[in-house]
PDB file of C-alpha atoms and ligand atoms in Angstrom:
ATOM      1  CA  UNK A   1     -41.111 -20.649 -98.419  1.00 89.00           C
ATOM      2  CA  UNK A   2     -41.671 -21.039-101.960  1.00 94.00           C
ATOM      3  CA  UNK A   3     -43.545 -24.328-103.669  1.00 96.00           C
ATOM      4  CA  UNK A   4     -40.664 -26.051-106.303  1.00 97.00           C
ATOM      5  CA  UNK A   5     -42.510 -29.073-107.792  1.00 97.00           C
ATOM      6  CA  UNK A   6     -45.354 -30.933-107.347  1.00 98.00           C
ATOM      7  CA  UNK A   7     -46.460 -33.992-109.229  1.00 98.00           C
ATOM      8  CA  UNK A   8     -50.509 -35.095-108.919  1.00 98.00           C
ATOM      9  CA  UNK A   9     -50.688 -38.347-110.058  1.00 98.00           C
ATOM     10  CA  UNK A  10     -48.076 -38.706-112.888  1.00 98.00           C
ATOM     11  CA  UNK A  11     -47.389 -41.809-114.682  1.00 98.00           C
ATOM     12  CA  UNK A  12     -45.406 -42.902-117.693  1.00 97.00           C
ATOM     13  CA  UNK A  13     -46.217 -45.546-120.182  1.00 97.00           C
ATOM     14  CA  UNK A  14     -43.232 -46.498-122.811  1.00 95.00           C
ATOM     15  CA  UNK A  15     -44.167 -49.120-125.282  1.00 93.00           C
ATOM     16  CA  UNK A  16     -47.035 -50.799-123.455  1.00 93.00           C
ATOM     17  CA  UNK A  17     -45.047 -50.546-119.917  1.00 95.00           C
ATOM     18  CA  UNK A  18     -45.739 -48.691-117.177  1.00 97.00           C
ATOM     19  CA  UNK A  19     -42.340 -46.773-116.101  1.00 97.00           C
ATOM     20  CA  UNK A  20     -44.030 -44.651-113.515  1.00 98.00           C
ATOM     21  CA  UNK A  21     -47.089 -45.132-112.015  1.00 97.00           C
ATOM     22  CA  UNK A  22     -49.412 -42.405-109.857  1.00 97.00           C
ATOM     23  CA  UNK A  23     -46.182 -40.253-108.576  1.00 98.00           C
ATOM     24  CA  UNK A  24     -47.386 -38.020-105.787  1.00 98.00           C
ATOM     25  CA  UNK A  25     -44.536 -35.695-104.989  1.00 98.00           C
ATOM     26  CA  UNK A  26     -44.394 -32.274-103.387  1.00 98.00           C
ATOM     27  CA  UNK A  27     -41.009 -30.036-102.771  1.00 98.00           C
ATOM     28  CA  UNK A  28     -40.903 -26.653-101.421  1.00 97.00           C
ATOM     29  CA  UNK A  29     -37.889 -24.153-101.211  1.00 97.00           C
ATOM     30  CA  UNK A  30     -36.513 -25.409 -97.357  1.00 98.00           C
ATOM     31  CA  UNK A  31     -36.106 -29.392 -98.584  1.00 98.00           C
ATOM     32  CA  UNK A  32     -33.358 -31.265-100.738  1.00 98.00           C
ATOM     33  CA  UNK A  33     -34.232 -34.163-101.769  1.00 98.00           C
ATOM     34  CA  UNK A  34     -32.127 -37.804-102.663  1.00 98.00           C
ATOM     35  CA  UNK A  35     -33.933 -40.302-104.901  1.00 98.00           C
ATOM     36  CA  UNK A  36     -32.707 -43.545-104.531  1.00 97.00           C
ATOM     37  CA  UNK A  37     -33.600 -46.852-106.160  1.00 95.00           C
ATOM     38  CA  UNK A  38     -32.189 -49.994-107.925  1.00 95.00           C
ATOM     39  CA  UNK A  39     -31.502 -49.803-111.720  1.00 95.00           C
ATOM     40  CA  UNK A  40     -34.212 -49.517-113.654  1.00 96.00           C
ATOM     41  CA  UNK A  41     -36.739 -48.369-110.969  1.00 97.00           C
ATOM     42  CA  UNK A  42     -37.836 -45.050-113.180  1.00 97.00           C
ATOM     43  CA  UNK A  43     -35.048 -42.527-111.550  1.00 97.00           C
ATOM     44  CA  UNK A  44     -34.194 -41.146-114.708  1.00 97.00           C
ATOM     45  CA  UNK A  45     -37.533 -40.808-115.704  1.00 97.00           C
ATOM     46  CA  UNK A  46     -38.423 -38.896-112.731  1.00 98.00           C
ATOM     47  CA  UNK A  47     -35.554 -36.556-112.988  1.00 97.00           C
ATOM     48  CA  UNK A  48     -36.792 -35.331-116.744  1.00 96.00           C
ATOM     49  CA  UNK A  49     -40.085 -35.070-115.368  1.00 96.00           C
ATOM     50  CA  UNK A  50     -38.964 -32.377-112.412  1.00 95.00           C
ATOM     51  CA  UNK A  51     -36.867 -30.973-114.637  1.00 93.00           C
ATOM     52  CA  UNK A  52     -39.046 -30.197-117.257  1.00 91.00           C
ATOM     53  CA  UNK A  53     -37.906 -32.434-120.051  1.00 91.00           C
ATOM     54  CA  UNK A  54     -40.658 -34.595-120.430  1.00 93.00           C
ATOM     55  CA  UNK A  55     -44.602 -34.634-120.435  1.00 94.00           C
ATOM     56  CA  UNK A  56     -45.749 -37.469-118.345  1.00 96.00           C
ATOM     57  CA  UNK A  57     -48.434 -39.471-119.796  1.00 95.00           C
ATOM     58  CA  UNK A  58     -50.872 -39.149-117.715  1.00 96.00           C
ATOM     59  CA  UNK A  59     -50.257 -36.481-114.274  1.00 98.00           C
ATOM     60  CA  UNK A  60     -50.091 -32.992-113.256  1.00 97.00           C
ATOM     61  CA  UNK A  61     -46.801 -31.300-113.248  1.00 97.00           C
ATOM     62  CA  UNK A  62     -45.986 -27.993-111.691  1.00 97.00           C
ATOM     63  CA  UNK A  63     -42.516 -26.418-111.674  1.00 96.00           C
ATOM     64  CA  UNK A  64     -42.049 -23.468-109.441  1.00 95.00           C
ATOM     65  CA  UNK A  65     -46.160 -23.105-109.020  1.00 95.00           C
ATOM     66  CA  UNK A  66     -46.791 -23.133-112.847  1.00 94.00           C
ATOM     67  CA  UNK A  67     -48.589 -26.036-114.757  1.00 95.00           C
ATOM     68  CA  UNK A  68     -47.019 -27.772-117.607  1.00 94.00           C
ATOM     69  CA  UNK A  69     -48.784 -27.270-120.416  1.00 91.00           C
ATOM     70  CA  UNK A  70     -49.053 -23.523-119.714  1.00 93.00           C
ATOM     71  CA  UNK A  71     -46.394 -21.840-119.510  1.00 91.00           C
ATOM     72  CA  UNK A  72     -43.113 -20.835-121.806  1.00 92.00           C
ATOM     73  CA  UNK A  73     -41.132 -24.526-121.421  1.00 89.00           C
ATOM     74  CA  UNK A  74     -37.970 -22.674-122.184  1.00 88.00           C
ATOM     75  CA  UNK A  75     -38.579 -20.238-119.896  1.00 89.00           C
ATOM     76  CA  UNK A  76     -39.087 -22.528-117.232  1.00 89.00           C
ATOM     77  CA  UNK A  77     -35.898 -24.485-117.839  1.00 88.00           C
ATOM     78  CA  UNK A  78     -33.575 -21.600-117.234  1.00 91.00           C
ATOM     79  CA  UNK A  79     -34.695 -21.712-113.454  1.00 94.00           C
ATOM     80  CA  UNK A  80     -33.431 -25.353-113.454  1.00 96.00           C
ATOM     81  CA  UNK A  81     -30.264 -27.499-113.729  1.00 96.00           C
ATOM     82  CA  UNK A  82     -29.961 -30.527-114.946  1.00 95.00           C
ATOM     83  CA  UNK A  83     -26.694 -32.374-114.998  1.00 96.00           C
ATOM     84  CA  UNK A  84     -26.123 -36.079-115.870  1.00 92.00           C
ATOM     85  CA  UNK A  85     -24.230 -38.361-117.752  1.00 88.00           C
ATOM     86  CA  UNK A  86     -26.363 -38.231-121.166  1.00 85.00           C
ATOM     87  CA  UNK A  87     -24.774 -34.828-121.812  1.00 83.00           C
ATOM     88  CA  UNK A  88     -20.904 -35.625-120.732  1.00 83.00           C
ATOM     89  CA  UNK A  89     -21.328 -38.786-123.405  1.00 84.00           C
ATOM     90  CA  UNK A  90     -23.022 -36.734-126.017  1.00 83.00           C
ATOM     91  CA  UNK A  91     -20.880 -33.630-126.271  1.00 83.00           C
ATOM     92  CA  UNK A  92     -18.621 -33.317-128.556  1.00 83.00           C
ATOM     93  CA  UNK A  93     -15.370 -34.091-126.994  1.00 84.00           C
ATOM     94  CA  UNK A  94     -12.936 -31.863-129.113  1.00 90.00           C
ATOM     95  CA  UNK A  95     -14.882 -28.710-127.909  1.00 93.00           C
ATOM     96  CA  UNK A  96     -13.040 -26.488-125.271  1.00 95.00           C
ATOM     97  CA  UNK A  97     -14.599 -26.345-121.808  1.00 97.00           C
ATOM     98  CA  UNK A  98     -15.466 -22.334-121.986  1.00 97.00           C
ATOM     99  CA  UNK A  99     -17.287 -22.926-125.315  1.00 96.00           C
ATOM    100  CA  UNK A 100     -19.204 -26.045-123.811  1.00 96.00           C
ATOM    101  CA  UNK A 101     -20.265 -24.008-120.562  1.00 97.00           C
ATOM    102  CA  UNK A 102     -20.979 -20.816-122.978  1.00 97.00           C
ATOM    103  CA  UNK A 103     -23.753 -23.262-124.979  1.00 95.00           C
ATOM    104  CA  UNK A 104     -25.715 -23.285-121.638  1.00 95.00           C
ATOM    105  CA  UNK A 105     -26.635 -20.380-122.478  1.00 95.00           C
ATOM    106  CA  UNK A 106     -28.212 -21.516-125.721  1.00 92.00           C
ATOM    107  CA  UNK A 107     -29.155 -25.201-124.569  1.00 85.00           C
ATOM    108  CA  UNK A 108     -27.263 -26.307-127.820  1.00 85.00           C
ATOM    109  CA  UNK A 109     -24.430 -28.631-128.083  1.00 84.00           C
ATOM    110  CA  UNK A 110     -21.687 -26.704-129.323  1.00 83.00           C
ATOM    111  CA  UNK A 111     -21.515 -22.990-129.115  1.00 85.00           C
ATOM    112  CA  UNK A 112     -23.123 -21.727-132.358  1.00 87.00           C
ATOM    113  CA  UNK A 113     -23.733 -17.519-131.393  1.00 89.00           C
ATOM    114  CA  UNK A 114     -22.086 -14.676-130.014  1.00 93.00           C
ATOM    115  CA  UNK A 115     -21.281 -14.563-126.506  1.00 95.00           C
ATOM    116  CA  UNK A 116     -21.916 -11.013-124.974  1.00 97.00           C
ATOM    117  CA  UNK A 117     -19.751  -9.734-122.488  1.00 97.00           C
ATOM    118  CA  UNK A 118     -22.346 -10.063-119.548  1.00 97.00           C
ATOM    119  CA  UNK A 119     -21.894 -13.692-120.429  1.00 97.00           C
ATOM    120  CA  UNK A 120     -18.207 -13.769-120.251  1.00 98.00           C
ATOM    121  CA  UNK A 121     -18.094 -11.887-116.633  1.00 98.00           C
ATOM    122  CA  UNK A 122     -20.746 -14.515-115.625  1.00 98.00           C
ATOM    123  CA  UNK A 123     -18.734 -17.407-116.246  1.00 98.00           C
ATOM    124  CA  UNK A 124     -15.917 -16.460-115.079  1.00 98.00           C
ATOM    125  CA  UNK A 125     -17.281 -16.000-111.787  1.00 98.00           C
ATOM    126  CA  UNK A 126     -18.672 -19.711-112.015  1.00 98.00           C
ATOM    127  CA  UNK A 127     -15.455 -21.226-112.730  1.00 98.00           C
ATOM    128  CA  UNK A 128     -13.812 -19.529-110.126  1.00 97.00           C
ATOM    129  CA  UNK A 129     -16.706 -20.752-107.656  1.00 97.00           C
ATOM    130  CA  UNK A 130     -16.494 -24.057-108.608  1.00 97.00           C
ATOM    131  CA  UNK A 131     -12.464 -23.806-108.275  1.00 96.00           C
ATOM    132  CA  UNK A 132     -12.174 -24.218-112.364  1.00 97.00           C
ATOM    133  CA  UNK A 133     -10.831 -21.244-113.565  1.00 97.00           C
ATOM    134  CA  UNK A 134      -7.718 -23.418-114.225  1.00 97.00           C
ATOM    135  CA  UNK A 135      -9.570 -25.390-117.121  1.00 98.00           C
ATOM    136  CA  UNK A 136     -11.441 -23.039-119.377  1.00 97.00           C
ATOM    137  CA  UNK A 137      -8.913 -23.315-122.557  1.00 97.00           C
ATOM    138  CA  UNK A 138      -8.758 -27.132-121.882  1.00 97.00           C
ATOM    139  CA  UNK A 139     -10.461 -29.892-124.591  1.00 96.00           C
ATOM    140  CA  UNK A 140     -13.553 -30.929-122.771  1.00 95.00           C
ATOM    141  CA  UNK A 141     -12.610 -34.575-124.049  1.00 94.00           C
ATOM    142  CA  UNK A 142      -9.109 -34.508-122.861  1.00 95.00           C
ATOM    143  CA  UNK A 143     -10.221 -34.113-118.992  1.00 95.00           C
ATOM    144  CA  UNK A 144     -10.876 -36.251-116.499  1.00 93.00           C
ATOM    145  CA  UNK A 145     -14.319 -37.723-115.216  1.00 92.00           C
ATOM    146  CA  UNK A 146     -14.465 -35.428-112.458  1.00 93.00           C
ATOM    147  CA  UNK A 147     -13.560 -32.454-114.478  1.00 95.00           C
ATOM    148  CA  UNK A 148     -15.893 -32.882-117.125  1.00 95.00           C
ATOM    149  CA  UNK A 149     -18.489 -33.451-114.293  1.00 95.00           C
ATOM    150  CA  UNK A 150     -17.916 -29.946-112.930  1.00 96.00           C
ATOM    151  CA  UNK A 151     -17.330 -28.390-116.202  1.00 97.00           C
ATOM    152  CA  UNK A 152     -21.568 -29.914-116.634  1.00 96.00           C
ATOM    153  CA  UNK A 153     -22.006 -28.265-113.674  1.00 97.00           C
ATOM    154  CA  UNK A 154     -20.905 -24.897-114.641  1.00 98.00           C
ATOM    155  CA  UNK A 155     -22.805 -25.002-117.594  1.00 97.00           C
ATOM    156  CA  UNK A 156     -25.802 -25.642-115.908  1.00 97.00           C
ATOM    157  CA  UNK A 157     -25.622 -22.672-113.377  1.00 98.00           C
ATOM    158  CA  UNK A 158     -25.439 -19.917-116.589  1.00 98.00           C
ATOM    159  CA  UNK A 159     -28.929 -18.772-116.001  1.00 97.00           C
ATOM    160  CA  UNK A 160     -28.399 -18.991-112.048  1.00 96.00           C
ATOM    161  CA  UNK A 161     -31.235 -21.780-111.491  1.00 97.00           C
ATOM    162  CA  UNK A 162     -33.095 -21.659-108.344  1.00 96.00           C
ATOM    163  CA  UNK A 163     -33.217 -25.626-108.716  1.00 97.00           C
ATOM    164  CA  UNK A 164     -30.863 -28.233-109.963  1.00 98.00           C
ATOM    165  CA  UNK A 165     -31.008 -31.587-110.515  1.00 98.00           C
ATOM    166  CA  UNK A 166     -28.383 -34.066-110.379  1.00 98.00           C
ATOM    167  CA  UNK A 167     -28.535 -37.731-112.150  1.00 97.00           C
ATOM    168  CA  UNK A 168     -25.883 -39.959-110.541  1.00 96.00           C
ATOM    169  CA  UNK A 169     -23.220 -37.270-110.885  1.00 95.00           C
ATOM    170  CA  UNK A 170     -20.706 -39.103-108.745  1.00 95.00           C
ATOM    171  CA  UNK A 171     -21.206 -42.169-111.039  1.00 92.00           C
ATOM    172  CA  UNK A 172     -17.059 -43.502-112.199  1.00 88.00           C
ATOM    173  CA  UNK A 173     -15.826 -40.827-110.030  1.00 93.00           C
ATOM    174  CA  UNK A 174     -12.801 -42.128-107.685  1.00 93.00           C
ATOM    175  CA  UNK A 175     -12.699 -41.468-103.923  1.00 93.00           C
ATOM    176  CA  UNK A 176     -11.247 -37.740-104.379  1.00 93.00           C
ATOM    177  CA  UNK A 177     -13.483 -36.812-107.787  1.00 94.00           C
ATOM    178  CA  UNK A 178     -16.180 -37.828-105.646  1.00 96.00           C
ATOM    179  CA  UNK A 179     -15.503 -35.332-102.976  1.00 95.00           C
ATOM    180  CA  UNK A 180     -14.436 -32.967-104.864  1.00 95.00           C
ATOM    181  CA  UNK A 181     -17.780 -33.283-106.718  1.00 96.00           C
ATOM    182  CA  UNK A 182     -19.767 -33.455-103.158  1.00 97.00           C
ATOM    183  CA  UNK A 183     -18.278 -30.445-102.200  1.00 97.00           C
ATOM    184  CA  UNK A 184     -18.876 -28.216-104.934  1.00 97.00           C
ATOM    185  CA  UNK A 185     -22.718 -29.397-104.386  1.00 98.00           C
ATOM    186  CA  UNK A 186     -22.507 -28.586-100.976  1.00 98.00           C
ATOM    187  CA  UNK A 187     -21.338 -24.934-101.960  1.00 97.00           C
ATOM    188  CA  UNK A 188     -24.215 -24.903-103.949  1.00 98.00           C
ATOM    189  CA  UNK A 189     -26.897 -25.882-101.463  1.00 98.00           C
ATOM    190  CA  UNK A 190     -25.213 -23.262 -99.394  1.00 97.00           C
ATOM    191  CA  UNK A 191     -24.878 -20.610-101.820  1.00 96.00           C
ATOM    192  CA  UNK A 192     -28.903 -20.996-102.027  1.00 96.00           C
ATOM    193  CA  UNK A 193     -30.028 -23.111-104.698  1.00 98.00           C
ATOM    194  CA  UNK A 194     -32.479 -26.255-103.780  1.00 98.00           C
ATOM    195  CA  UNK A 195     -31.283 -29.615-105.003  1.00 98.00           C
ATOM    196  CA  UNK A 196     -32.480 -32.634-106.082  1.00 98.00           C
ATOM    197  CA  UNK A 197     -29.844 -35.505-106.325  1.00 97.00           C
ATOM    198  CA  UNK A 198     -30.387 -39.087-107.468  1.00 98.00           C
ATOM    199  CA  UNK A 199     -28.272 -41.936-106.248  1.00 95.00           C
ATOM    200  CA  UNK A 200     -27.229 -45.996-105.369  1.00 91.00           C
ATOM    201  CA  UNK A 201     -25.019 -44.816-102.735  1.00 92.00           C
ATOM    202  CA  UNK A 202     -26.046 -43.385 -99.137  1.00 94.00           C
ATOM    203  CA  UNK A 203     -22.630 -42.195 -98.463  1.00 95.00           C
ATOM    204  CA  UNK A 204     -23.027 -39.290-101.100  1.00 97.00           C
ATOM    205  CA  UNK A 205     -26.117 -38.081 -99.475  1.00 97.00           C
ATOM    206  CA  UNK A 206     -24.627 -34.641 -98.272  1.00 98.00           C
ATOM    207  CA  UNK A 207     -25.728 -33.311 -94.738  1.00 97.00           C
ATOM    208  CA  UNK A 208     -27.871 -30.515 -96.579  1.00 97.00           C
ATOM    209  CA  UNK A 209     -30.010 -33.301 -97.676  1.00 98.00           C
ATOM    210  CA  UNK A 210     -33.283 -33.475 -95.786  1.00 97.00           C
ATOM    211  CA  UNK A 211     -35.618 -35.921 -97.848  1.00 98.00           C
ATOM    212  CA  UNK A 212     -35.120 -38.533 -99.788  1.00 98.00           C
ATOM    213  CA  UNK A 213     -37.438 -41.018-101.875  1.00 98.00           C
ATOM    214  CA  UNK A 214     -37.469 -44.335-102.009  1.00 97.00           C
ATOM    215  CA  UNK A 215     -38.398 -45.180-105.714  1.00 97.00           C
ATOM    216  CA  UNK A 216     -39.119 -49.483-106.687  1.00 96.00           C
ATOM    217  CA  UNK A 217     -40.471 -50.728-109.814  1.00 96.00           C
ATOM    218  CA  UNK A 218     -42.047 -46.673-111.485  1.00 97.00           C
ATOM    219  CA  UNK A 219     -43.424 -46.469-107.803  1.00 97.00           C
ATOM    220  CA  UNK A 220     -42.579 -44.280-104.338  1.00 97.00           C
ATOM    221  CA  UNK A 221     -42.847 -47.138-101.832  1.00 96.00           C
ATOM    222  CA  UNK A 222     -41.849 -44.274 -99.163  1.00 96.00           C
ATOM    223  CA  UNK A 223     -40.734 -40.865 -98.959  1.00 97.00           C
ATOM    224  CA  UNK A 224     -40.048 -37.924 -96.222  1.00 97.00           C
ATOM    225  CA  UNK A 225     -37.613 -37.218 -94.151  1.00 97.00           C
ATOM    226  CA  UNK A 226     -34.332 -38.513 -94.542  1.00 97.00           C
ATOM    227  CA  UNK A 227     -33.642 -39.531 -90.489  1.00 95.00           C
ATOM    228  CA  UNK A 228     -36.765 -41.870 -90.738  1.00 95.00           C
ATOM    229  CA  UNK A 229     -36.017 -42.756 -94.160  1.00 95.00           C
ATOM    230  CA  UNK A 230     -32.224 -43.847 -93.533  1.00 95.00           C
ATOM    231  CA  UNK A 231     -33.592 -46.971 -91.958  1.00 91.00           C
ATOM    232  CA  UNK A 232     -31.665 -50.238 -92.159  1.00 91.00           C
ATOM    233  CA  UNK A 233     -35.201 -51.796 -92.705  1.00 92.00           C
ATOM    234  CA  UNK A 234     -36.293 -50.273 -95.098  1.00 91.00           C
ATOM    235  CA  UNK A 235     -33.082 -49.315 -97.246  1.00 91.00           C
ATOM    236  CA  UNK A 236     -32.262 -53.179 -97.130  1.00 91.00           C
ATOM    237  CA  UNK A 237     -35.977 -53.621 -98.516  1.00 88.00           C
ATOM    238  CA  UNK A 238     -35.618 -50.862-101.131  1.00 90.00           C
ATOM    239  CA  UNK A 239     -31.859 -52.077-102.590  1.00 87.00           C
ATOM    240  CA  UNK A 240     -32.702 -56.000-102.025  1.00 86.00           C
ATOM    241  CA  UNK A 241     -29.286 -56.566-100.235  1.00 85.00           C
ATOM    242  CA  UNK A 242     -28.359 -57.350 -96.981  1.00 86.00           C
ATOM    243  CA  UNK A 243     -26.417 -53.831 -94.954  1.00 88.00           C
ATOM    244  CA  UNK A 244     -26.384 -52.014 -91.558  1.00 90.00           C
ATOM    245  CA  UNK A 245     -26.569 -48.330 -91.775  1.00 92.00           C
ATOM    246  CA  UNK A 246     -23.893 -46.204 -89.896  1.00 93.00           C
ATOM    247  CA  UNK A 247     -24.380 -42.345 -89.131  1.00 94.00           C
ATOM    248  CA  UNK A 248     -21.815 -39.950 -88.965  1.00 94.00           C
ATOM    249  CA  UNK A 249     -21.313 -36.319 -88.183  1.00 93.00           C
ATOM    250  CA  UNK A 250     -24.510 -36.084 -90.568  1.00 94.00           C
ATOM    251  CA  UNK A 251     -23.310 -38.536 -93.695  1.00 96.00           C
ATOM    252  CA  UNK A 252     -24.717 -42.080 -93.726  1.00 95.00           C
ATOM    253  CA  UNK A 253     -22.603 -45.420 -94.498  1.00 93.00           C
ATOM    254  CA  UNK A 254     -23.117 -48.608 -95.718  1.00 89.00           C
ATOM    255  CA  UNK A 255     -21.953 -51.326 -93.289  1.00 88.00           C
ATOM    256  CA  UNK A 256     -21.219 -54.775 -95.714  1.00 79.00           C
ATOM    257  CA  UNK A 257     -21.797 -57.840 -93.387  1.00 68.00           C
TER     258      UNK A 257
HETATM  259  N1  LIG B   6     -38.656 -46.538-124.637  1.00 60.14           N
HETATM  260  C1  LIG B   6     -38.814 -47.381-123.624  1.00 60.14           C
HETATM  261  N2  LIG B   6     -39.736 -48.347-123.648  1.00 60.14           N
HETATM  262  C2  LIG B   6     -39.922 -49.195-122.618  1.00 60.14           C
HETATM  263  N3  LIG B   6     -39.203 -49.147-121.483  1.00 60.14           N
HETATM  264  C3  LIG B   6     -38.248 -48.213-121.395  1.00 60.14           C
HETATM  265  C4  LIG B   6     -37.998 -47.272-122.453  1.00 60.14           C
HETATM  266  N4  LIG B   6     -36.994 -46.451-122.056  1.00 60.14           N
HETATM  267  C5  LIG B   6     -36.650 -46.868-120.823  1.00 60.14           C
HETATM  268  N5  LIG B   6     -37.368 -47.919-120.419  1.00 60.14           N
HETATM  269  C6  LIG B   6     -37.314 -48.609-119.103  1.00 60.14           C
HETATM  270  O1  LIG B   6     -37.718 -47.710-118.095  1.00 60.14           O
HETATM  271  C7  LIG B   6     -37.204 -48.122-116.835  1.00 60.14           C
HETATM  272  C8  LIG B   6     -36.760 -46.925-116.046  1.00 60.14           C
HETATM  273  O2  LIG B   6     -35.639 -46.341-116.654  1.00 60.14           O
HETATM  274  P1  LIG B   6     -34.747 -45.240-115.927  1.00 60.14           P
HETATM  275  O3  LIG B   6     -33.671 -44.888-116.870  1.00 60.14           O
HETATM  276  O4  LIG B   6     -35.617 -44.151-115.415  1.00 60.14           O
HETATM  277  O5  LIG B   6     -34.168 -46.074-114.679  1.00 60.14           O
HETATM  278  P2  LIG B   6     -33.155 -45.617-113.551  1.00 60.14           P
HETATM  279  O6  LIG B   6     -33.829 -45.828-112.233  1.00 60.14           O
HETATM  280  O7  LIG B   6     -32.651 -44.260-113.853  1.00 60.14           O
HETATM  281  O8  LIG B   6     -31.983 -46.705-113.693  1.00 60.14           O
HETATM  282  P3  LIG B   6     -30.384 -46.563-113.506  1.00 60.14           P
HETATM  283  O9  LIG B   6     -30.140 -46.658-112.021  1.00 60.14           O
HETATM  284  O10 LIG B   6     -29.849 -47.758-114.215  1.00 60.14           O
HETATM  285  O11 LIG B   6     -29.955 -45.276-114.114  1.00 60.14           O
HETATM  286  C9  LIG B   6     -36.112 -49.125-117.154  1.00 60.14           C
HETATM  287  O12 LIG B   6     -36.570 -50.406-116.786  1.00 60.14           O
HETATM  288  C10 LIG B   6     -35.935 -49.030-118.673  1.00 60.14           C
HETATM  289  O13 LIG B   6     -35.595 -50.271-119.232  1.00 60.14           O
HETATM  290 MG1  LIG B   7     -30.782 -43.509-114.364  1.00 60.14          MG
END
């Protein structure tokens, strides 16, 4: 078992308010992990912490055992994914797919140097794992949701992270984009890679997912494992609405009175 993260005591202060306050978190290499919280409750935040992106204010970060602060940053953020929405708005949309997944490999936006052929074999065997092979020559603005969501996907796995990290990535996905999404994830979990994966919706939290964290107002108001945490109780608490909780064949559902 390998340690993955741990936060002592981070915090975040933006303009005078506190976005995260004293987050204790520790994941090792057997635990996925689901953050889930109402908008605005410092998700976001927390992902660009874990993933590198950001120094907290105040807080001790370590990624895969090493401090931030002392090691090679870019080094570091080859071992981890990182796919939300910022990047599928910000991209620029006339670009074709194989170029946007080819800029992983040089964290830019737009491909601006040479690919080498070792790069080439190693994305094709992505697409075809992720069951896009079909889309490479495509415009990355011209697809769907759920294709530019996997095409993200691809282009995070370049540098074959241990970890990846997932903001909301089923967010305006219909019922089938969803899945499709869900199961790629799944093959990824399988595969071997640890993820973490926030969310506003139990029913996306995938069978491989073991822990999740309840996040309210910058704080963890609980956290562990995720038969405890799926709680009626407490979810209801958490998402300030009014549910039952329904368990099946290992995925959770909301039940709307
Ligand atoms: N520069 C800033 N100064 C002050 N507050 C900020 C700043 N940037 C973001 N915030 C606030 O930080 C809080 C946490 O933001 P974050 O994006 O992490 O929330 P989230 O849980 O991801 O929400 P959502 O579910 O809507 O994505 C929000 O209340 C947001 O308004
Ligand atoms: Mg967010």
């Amino acid at each position: 078992m390998e340690d993955l993260i741990e936060l002592e005591n981070v915090s975040i202060v933006r303009e005078g308010k506190t976005i995260l306050k004293d987050i204790n978190f520790k994941m090792d290499s057997s635990e996925n992990w689901a953050i889930i919280g109402r908008n605005g409750s410092g998700k976001s935040f927390l992902l660009r912490i874990l993933s590198g992106n950001l120094f907290p204010s105040t807080g001790i970060v370590k990624i895969f055992g090493k401090q931030l602060g002392f090691v090679n940053i870019w080094d570091l953020r080859k071992e981890i994914g990182f796919v939300s929405d910022h990047l599928q708005r910000e991209y620029d949309r006339e670009t074709r797919v194989i170029n946007v997944i080819y800029s992983g490999f040089f964290a830019s936006n737009g491909l601006y140097q040479d690919v080498t052929d070792e790069m080439k074999e190693k994305v094709v065997d992505i697409l075809e794992f992720l069951e896009i092979f079909h889309l490479r020559d495509r415009v990355f603005g011209h697809l769907s949701s759920g294709e530019q969501k996997k095409v993200l996907i691809a282009r995070s796995l370049v540098f074959s992270p241990k970890l990846l990290i997932f903001d909301e990535p089923c967010n305006n996905l219909d019922l089938a984009s969803k899945e499709d999404v869900l199961h790629s994830i799944q093959k990824l979990v399988q595969k071997g890679h640890n993820i973490v994966f926030v969310t506003h919706h139990i029913e996306e939290i995938i069978p491989q997912i073991n822990n999740v964290l309840f996040l309210k107002e910058g704080k963890i108001i609980k956290s562990g494992d995720k038969v405890k945490m799926m709680n009626k109780k407490l979810l209801n608490n958490l998402l300030s609405y009014k549910f039952g909780v329904v368990k099946k064949n290992g995925w959770y559902y909301f039940k709307h009175f």
